[in-house]
PDB file of C-alpha atoms and ligand atoms in Angstrom:
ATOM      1  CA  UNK A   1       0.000   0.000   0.000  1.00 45.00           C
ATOM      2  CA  UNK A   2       0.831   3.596  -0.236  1.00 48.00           C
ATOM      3  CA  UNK A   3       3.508   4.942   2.241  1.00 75.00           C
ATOM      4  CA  UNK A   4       1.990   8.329   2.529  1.00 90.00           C
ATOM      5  CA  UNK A   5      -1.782   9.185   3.836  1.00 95.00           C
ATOM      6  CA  UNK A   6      -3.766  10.824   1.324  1.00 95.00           C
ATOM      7  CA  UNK A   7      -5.293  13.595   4.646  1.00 96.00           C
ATOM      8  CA  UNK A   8      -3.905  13.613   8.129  1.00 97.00           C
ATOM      9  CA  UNK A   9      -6.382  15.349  10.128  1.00 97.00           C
ATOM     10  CA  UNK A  10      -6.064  16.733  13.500  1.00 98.00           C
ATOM     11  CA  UNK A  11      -8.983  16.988  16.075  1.00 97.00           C
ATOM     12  CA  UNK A  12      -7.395  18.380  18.517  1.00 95.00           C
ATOM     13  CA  UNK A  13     -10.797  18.655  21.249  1.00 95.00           C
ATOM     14  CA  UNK A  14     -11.333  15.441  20.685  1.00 96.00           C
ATOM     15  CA  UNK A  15      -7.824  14.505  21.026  1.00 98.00           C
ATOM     16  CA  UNK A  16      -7.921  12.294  17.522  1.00 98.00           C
ATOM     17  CA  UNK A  17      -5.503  11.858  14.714  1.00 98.00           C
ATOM     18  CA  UNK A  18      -6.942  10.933  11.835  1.00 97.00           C
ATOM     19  CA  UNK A  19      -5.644   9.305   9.093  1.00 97.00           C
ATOM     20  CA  UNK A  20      -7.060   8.575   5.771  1.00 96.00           C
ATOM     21  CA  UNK A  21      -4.908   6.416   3.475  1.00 95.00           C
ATOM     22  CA  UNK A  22      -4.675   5.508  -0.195  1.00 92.00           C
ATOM     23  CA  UNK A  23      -7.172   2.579   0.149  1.00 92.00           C
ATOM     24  CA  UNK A  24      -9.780   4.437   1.340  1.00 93.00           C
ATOM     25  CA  UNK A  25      -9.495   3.585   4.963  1.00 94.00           C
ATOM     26  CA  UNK A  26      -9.367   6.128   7.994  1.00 96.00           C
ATOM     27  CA  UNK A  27      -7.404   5.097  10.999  1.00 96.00           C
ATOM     28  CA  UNK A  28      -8.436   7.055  14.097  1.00 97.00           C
ATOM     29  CA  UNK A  29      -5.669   6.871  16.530  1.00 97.00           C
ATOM     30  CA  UNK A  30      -6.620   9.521  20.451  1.00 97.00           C
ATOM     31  CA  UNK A  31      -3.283  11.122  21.273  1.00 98.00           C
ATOM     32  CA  UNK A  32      -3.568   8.799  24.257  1.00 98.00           C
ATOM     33  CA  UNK A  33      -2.817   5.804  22.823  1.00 97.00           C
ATOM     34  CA  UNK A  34       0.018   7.546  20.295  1.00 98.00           C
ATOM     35  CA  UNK A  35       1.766   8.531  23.509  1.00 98.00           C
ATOM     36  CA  UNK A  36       1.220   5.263  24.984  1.00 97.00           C
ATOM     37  CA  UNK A  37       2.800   3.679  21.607  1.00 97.00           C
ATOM     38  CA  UNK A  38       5.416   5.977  21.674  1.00 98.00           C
ATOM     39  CA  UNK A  39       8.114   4.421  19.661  1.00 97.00           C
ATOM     40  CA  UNK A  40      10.949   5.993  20.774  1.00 98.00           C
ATOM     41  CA  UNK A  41      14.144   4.095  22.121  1.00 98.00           C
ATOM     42  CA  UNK A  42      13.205   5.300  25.668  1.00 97.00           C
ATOM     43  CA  UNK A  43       9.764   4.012  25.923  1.00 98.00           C
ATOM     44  CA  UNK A  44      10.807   1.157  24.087  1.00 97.00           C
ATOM     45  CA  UNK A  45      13.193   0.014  27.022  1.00 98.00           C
ATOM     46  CA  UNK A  46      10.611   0.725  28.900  1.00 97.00           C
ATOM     47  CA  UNK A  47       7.702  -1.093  27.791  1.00 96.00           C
ATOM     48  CA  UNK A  48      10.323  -3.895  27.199  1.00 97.00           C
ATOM     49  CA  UNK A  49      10.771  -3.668  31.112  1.00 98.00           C
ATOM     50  CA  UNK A  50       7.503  -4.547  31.739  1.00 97.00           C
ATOM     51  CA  UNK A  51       6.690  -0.947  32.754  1.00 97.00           C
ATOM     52  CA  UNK A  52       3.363   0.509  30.715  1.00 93.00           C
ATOM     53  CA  UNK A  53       4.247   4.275  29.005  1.00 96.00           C
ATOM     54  CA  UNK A  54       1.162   5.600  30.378  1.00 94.00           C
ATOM     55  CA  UNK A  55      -1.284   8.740  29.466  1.00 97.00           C
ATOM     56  CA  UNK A  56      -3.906  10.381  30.437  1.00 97.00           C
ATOM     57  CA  UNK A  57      -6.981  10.882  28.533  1.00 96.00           C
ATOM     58  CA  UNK A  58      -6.795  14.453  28.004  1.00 97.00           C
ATOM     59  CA  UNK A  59      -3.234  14.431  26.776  1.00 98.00           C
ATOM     60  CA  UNK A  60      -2.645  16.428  23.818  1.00 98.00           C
ATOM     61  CA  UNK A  61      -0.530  16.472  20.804  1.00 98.00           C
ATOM     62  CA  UNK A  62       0.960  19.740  20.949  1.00 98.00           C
ATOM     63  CA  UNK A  63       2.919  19.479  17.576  1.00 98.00           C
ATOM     64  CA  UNK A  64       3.130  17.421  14.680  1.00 98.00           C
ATOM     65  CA  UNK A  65       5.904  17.643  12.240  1.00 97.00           C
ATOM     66  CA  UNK A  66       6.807  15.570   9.093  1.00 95.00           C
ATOM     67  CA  UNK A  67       9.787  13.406   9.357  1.00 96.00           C
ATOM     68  CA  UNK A  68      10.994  12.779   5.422  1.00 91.00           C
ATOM     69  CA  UNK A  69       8.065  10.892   3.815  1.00 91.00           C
ATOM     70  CA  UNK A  70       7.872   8.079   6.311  1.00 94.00           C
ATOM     71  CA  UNK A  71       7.335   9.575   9.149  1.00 96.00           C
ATOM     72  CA  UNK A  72       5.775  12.135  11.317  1.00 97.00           C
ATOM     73  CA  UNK A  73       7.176  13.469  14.609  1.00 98.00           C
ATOM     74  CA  UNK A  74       5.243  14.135  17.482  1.00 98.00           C
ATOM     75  CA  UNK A  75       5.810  16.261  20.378  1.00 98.00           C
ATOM     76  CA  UNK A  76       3.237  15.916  23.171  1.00 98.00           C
ATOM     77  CA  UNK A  77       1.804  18.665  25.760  1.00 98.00           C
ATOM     78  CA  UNK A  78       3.580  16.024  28.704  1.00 97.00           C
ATOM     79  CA  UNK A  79       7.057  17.547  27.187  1.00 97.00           C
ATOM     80  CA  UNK A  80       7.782  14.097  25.213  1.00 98.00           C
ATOM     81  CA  UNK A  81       8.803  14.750  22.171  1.00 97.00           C
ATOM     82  CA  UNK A  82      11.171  12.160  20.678  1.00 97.00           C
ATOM     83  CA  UNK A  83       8.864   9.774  19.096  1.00 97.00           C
ATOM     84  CA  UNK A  84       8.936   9.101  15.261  1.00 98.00           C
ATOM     85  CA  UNK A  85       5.849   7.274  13.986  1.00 98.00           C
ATOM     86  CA  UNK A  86       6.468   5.449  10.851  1.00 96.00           C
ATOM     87  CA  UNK A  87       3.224   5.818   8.608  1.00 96.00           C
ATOM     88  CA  UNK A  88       2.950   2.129   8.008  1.00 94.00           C
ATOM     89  CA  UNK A  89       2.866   2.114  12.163  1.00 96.00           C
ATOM     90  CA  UNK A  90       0.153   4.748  11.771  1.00 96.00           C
ATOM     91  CA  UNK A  91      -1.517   2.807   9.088  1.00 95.00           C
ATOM     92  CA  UNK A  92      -2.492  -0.058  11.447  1.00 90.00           C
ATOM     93  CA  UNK A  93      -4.885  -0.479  13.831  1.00 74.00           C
ATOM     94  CA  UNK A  94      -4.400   1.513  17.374  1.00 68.00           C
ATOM     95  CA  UNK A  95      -4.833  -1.341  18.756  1.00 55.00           C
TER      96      UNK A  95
HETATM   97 ZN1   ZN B   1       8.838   7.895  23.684  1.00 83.23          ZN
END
């Protein structure tokens, strides 16, 4: 499938990224769970140590900023900032 979404839509009272790809799907990640994904080599190691990344509800995105075509980087309103989400991470399911 495509790399890139075709819309990436931000909702930012709800607290929902959408994404609407090539196939005609939309994948409707809450910041919540984006910060609880967090990729990054930090929360990585520490999901890997059996200790949940955790956010609350109401946790916002407070930037989001393309990384090359593959990626987007997003900082969140709890000062973390170093994840990169892949698009084909953001093209599955939040769950
Ligand atoms: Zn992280």
């Amino acid at each position: 499938m495509s790399a890139l979404p075709e819309a990436i839509d931000n909702h930012a009272g709800q607290g929902v990224l959408a994404l609407r790809w090539a196939d005609g799907r939309t994948v409707r990640w809450t910041h919540a769970d984006l910060r609880v994904a967090c990729p990054c080599a930090e929360c990585r190691a520490r999901r890997r140590a059996g200790q949940a990344v955790e956010a609350a509800a109401e946790l916002r995105i407070a930037a989001i900023e393309p990384v090359g075509a593959y990626a987007l980087n997003l900082a969140f309103a709890d000062g973390h900032r170093r994840g990169i989400y892949p698009f084909e991470m953001l093209a599955g399911s939040p769950n």
